[in-house]
Each structure stands twice: as C-alpha cells, then as structure tokens.
Amino acid sequence: MSETTSYPGSVASDASAAPLLGALVVLYQPTRQHLAHLIKLRGHGVPLLVVDNSPAESAAIIEALEAQDIEYLWNANRGGIAGAYNRGLTRLFERGCCAVALFDQDSQVSADYFRVMLESCAALGPRAFAIGPRIYDENLGRFLPQIYSNGFWIRTVMCEARTSLQPCSFLLSSGCVISYRAYQCLGAFAEALFIDHVDTEYSLRALLRGVQFYVEPRLTLSHRIGEKRQHRLGPIRLTSMNHPAFRRYYMARNGMHLCIQYIPSLPIAFVPNLVTLLQVFQILLFESGKLAKLFGIGCGMVDGLFGRLGPLEAVRPRLAARLARG
C-alpha cells in the first residue's frame, strides 16, 4: 500500500494521493486478547495510538506495546470515552494524520479496512467528512439500519455491498473515520456526557454544521451492543439490552440533555428519549435488577433535564456507590 502524506488542512499536490490515515484505539482494563489484537492491528501499517482509560497505568502494557512500536497514552478515564477520543485525535492530527479511525478494544477489522478507507478518504479529498462501515450486530445476527435525516424526519439508507459511499446522518464511533477538517469544524467530543450518546451528539452537531457523514458499504464491522436478547410476547418479538444500572443512568441522562439542547433546531433529537421509554418497558418485562435500573433512569432524566453532567461519581456519589454494590 502506498501512501502520500498530506498535512492537516492542506491538499496533497497529487490529486489521486490518499491522505495519511491513523488509528486510535481506546482501552479499558484490557486483557491479553485485547493486546494481541492491537499487535495485529499494527500489522496494517498505519500509525497506531492507544489511549488507555484504565484507572491505573500499567508498565507491563506500556512495555508490550512499545516493543511493537505502538504509541501509548494514559488518560485515566478523564472525560470518559469522549476524553480519550479528544486526547488521541489531537495527538494524531498534530503528527500529520489527515484522518483518524476510531476503535474500541473489541473492534475487529477486515483485512481490507484501511485500504478501502484510504480510497474513500482520497475520493472525498480535503472536505470535512466522517465515514463508517456497515455495523453487523453479533447479538441479533443482522446489520443495523443506516439512517439519513434532515433534522425533521428520518429514512433508512439502503446499503448493498460493493456500492459507492452513501450519505448518512448517524455513525457509531467504533470503526468510524474522522477527517481533520471535520474535527476542526465540529470541535471536540462532549466530555461532559462521559459515556453513551457521545457519538449521537456528534452526529447531531454535524447535522447542524453541515458536515456530511457517509457509510462505506464495502466494509463491515462486527459489534456487540450490550447483551441483547430476543424475547417473544405472543406474536411480537422484542429485544432487551441488559445494560447495567449505571449505563441506564448515562443513557437516560444524556438522551434527555440532547433533547433539551438540540430539539429547537433538530426535532429528531427527541428520539433518544423514545429509546429510554422503550428501555423502561424492556426492563419491566424481561430484565433483572429492575429497581436499580429504573431508579438509575429516573435520576438520569432529572439530571439531564437540569444539565447536571459529568461522571456519575461526581454528580451523584451516593447513587454511584449504590449501583456499584449492585
């Protein structure tokens, strides 16, 4: 694979040259399997930066990664997943990358992922964009729908393999490539959200600021969202997510906050609250730990309404302690 480096904000002199693509992986208390995956990822030949959100820095992990020429940055979960993205993107863009692929420690990419993404970045040139693969939900055994929206209505984007880039409006952060121009235009990820709906907020921000997102139909990323389980209620088939109670808090809080923040301009910002309502029914019907999860949702909606954001331990230390005890 040949690459021509094009520095951030500039256009390569050769119009056919692909911009340099870097990769950012966020870790949290990784296992040996995760480290082995990082070494395999490094084999694709792109600059790789690891941002570790684990509570403590690990000398063993640093030594293992440095032996493979993998750069390591300890973030200590500052700003949650959004903080890890921001620290990593800033570092890679400063080093000359014109686009960066985001991954979590469980992401598995195909052998042609970086080749295809480089081609797509080159085709889009110096404009602001983000590109994501099709997401295959391993829990449900099917592809997640791709959504296009103008802020008022939504429609499903039909994606067939081997077709060209398709405009869309929402991307999962895992497997997504963000251009330097897009990061310049959109700014940093919202660290106050900490976790959950971080990529939803970024997608809504892109809608407001006219930054186009795309799905790359030639690529697939397998992903697990929660511990999804299928249930039958008579003729109706329903899904339960089975997220722990503290995640329910963040989902409800951040969904409510996005609604308050964006609904005057983008009515579809109400959708995360519909998801919260659906999760209440899932918990009541199918999930264990109902009281803790419902209490977490209630507290989250109140905090989201009044803009009390940040890590749960700082916003509601008693609730954090209670949920930690199960």
XYZ file of C-alpha atoms in Angstrom:
326
model
C 0.000 0.000 0.000
C 1.459 3.347 -0.970
C 0.619 6.494 0.941
C 1.383 10.135 0.315
C 1.388 12.239 3.434
C -0.863 15.285 3.246
C -0.575 17.505 6.306
C -3.739 18.554 8.130
C -5.501 21.410 6.454
C -3.555 21.057 3.231
C -4.268 19.341 -0.075
C -1.775 16.877 -1.497
C -0.157 18.011 -4.731
C -1.167 14.734 -6.374
C -4.971 14.729 -6.534
C -5.032 10.926 -6.575
C -2.919 10.619 -3.437
C -4.663 9.319 -0.340
C -4.311 11.272 2.903
C -2.400 9.647 5.699
C -4.757 7.643 7.902
C -4.056 6.959 11.557
C -5.775 4.643 14.027
C -6.856 5.329 17.607
C -7.835 2.523 19.989
C -9.363 3.184 23.415
C -8.566 0.651 26.125
C -10.192 -0.009 29.478
C -8.634 -2.680 31.674
C -7.540 -4.698 28.631
C -6.949 -8.435 28.591
C -4.125 -10.296 26.852
C -6.513 -10.930 23.987
C -7.028 -7.189 23.545
C -3.272 -6.597 23.476
C -2.840 -9.351 20.888
C -5.494 -7.647 18.793
C -3.562 -4.361 18.977
C -0.421 -6.036 17.686
C -2.430 -7.479 14.806
C -3.898 -4.048 14.080
C -0.401 -2.556 13.977
C 0.376 -5.005 11.192
C -1.825 -2.996 8.836
C 0.974 -0.427 8.639
C -0.856 2.704 9.803
C 0.225 4.937 12.702
C -1.434 3.498 15.819
C -2.082 5.313 19.086
C -3.537 3.589 22.144
C -5.353 5.705 24.745
C -5.784 3.804 27.990
C -8.781 4.792 30.130
C -7.952 2.242 32.839
C -7.842 3.575 36.419
C -4.115 2.783 36.766
C -1.228 2.963 34.334
C 0.372 -0.395 33.551
C 4.128 -0.628 32.985
C 3.679 -4.125 31.518
C 1.208 -2.861 28.910
C 3.461 0.062 28.016
C 6.447 -2.244 27.557
C 4.490 -4.716 25.434
C 3.130 -2.001 23.147
C 6.371 -0.077 22.799
C 8.071 -3.299 21.692
C 5.634 -3.279 18.753
C 6.161 0.437 18.009
C 2.669 1.255 19.303
C 2.344 4.639 20.987
C 0.652 4.634 24.399
C -1.165 7.437 26.205
C -2.714 7.011 29.657
C -5.897 9.062 30.112
C -7.216 7.612 33.420
C -10.796 7.893 32.110
C -10.599 11.698 32.159
C -13.682 12.802 30.237
C -14.702 9.190 29.659
C -14.737 7.832 26.118
C -15.083 11.376 24.758
C -11.955 12.462 26.611
C -9.991 9.519 25.218
C -11.084 10.403 21.685
C -10.150 14.048 22.123
C -6.680 13.363 23.530
C -5.965 10.767 20.857
C -7.300 12.755 17.904
C -5.357 15.840 18.954
C -2.125 13.820 19.161
C -2.573 12.106 15.778
C -3.645 15.249 13.936
C -0.646 17.092 15.369
C 1.535 14.341 13.914
C 0.273 14.904 10.386
C -2.655 12.489 10.018
C -5.394 13.870 7.812
C -7.968 11.353 9.045
C -8.188 9.011 12.025
C -10.046 5.737 12.514
C -11.611 5.228 15.961
C -11.819 1.807 17.575
C -12.666 0.296 20.931
C -10.615 -2.596 22.262
C -13.076 -5.190 20.962
C -13.277 -3.881 17.382
C -12.311 -6.428 14.725
C -11.487 -5.017 11.289
C -11.290 -6.824 7.975
C -8.001 -7.181 6.100
C -9.062 -4.550 3.552
C -10.399 -1.990 6.066
C -7.557 0.528 5.827
C -7.104 0.115 2.064
C -10.780 0.828 1.411
C -10.914 3.703 3.899
C -7.839 5.278 2.300
C -9.543 5.065 -1.091
C -12.691 6.667 0.295
C -10.753 9.463 2.019
C -8.907 10.167 -1.220
C -12.193 10.296 -3.145
C -13.642 12.870 -0.734
C -10.463 14.973 -0.794
C -9.905 17.860 1.617
C -13.523 18.354 2.653
C -14.934 17.764 6.157
C -16.376 14.250 6.498
C -16.731 11.134 8.583
C -17.035 7.613 7.173
C -18.255 4.488 8.922
C -18.577 0.828 7.928
C -21.788 -1.123 7.963
C -22.344 -2.400 11.516
C -23.191 -6.061 11.973
C -24.860 -6.697 15.322
C -23.493 -10.017 16.547
C -26.188 -10.283 19.223
C -29.067 -10.085 16.743
C -27.309 -11.573 13.724
C -28.162 -8.721 11.371
C -26.971 -5.347 10.142
C -28.008 -2.214 11.998
C -30.019 0.196 9.824
C -28.228 3.245 8.444
C -30.183 6.469 8.933
C -30.365 9.664 6.902
C -32.083 12.758 8.298
C -32.582 16.442 7.599
C -33.261 17.065 11.282
C -37.034 16.772 10.951
C -37.584 13.308 9.532
C -35.540 10.156 9.080
C -35.304 7.461 6.449
C -33.332 4.259 6.133
C -30.359 4.219 3.773
C -30.238 1.117 1.619
C -26.677 -0.222 1.564
C -25.695 -3.080 -0.687
C -22.172 -4.452 -0.606
C -19.810 -3.152 -3.310
C -21.775 0.051 -3.867
C -20.245 3.515 -3.514
C -20.232 5.757 -0.431
C -23.743 6.531 0.782
C -24.594 9.762 2.662
C -25.985 9.133 6.144
C -26.566 11.176 9.283
C -25.573 8.984 12.233
C -22.456 6.881 12.783
C -21.261 4.742 15.654
C -17.863 5.969 16.768
C -16.343 2.479 16.668
C -14.884 1.884 13.218
C -15.587 5.460 12.145
C -13.002 7.598 10.310
C -12.987 11.342 11.065
C -11.178 13.814 8.829
C -9.075 16.612 10.240
C -11.341 19.170 8.572
C -14.397 17.619 10.244
C -12.726 17.762 13.663
C -11.795 21.385 13.009
C -15.390 22.218 12.110
C -17.157 20.183 14.799
C -14.700 20.562 17.639
C -14.028 18.113 20.450
C -16.356 15.344 21.564
C -18.561 16.333 24.519
C -16.658 15.138 27.585
C -19.479 16.189 29.932
C -21.537 13.291 28.511
C -18.735 10.945 29.608
C -20.200 7.813 28.009
C -23.307 6.918 25.972
C -24.760 9.116 23.218
C -21.330 10.707 22.695
C -21.470 9.714 19.023
C -25.180 10.680 18.827
C -24.334 14.201 19.996
C -21.504 14.448 17.463
C -23.862 13.344 14.682
C -26.446 15.964 15.680
C -23.711 18.598 15.752
C -22.660 17.567 12.243
C -26.247 17.939 11.027
C -26.366 21.493 12.360
C -22.990 22.479 10.894
C -23.322 20.809 7.517
C -20.598 18.173 7.911
C -21.557 15.176 5.802
C -21.290 11.642 7.147
C -21.056 8.567 4.905
C -21.403 4.819 5.204
C -18.887 2.691 3.313
C -20.923 -0.328 2.090
C -17.809 -2.303 1.145
C -16.771 -2.576 4.794
C -18.393 -4.374 7.726
C -17.571 -4.077 11.414
C -18.926 -6.691 13.789
C -20.085 -5.130 17.031
C -21.812 -6.114 20.249
C -24.136 -3.556 21.826
C -24.960 -4.536 25.364
C -26.107 -8.106 25.969
C -29.055 -8.165 23.625
C -31.542 -10.987 23.955
C -34.580 -11.810 21.870
C -37.962 -12.438 23.520
C -41.395 -13.363 22.266
C -44.534 -11.763 23.653
C -47.259 -13.606 21.788
C -46.748 -12.852 18.085
C -44.425 -9.922 18.876
C -40.649 -10.306 19.001
C -38.913 -7.911 21.390
C -35.295 -7.217 22.336
C -33.835 -6.500 25.762
C -30.464 -4.726 26.076
C -29.495 -5.879 29.615
C -27.173 -2.942 30.245
C -26.137 -2.483 33.899
C -27.874 0.162 36.004
C -25.115 2.780 35.772
C -25.258 2.656 31.976
C -29.026 3.157 32.137
C -28.350 6.340 34.102
C -25.991 7.724 31.460
C -28.257 6.753 28.556
C -31.312 8.407 30.088
C -29.439 11.494 31.277
C -27.584 12.145 28.057
C -30.645 11.420 25.927
C -32.632 14.000 27.885
C -29.774 16.509 27.668
C -29.540 16.122 23.878
C -33.275 16.662 23.606
C -33.093 19.923 25.574
C -30.002 21.076 23.678
C -30.929 20.265 20.096
C -34.694 19.931 19.731
C -35.285 23.639 18.917
C -33.286 23.122 15.703
C -33.471 19.345 15.211
C -36.758 17.745 16.280
C -35.272 14.267 15.792
C -33.235 14.927 18.948
C -36.305 13.631 20.781
C -35.619 10.090 19.543
C -33.148 9.147 22.346
C -35.962 9.798 24.845
C -38.164 7.357 22.943
C -35.353 4.831 23.288
C -35.306 5.478 27.039
C -39.061 4.845 27.218
C -38.636 1.613 25.282
C -35.900 0.517 27.673
C -38.242 1.038 30.630
C -40.640 -1.495 29.096
C -37.761 -3.881 28.369
C -36.618 -3.724 31.985
C -40.126 -4.231 33.370
C -40.830 -7.183 31.120
C -37.570 -9.067 30.786
C -34.590 -7.852 32.810
C -33.261 -8.500 36.297
C -32.252 -5.745 38.740
C -35.368 -3.795 37.831
C -35.423 -1.420 40.795
C -31.807 -0.268 40.438
C -32.110 0.193 36.670
C -35.386 2.117 36.857
C -34.023 4.292 39.666
C -30.939 4.993 37.568
C -33.121 6.013 34.619
C -35.235 8.303 36.791
C -32.193 10.040 38.280
C -30.646 10.304 34.837
C -33.664 12.004 33.303
C -33.780 14.553 36.136
C -30.065 15.303 35.830
C -30.317 15.578 32.048
C -33.237 17.987 32.356
C -31.257 20.276 34.644
C -27.927 19.888 32.885
C -26.101 18.032 35.671
C -23.457 16.258 33.600
C -20.105 14.577 34.098
C -19.089 11.225 35.644
C -21.708 9.639 37.869
C -19.289 9.535 40.819
C -19.039 13.345 40.733
C -22.695 14.118 40.017
C -24.326 11.570 42.341
C -21.710 9.859 44.536
C -24.326 8.051 46.652
C -26.037 6.634 43.576
C -22.665 5.607 42.136
C -21.823 3.752 45.359
C -25.254 2.111 45.461
C -25.063 0.904 41.861
C -21.503 -0.319 42.365
C -22.773 -2.570 45.168
C -25.328 -3.998 42.753
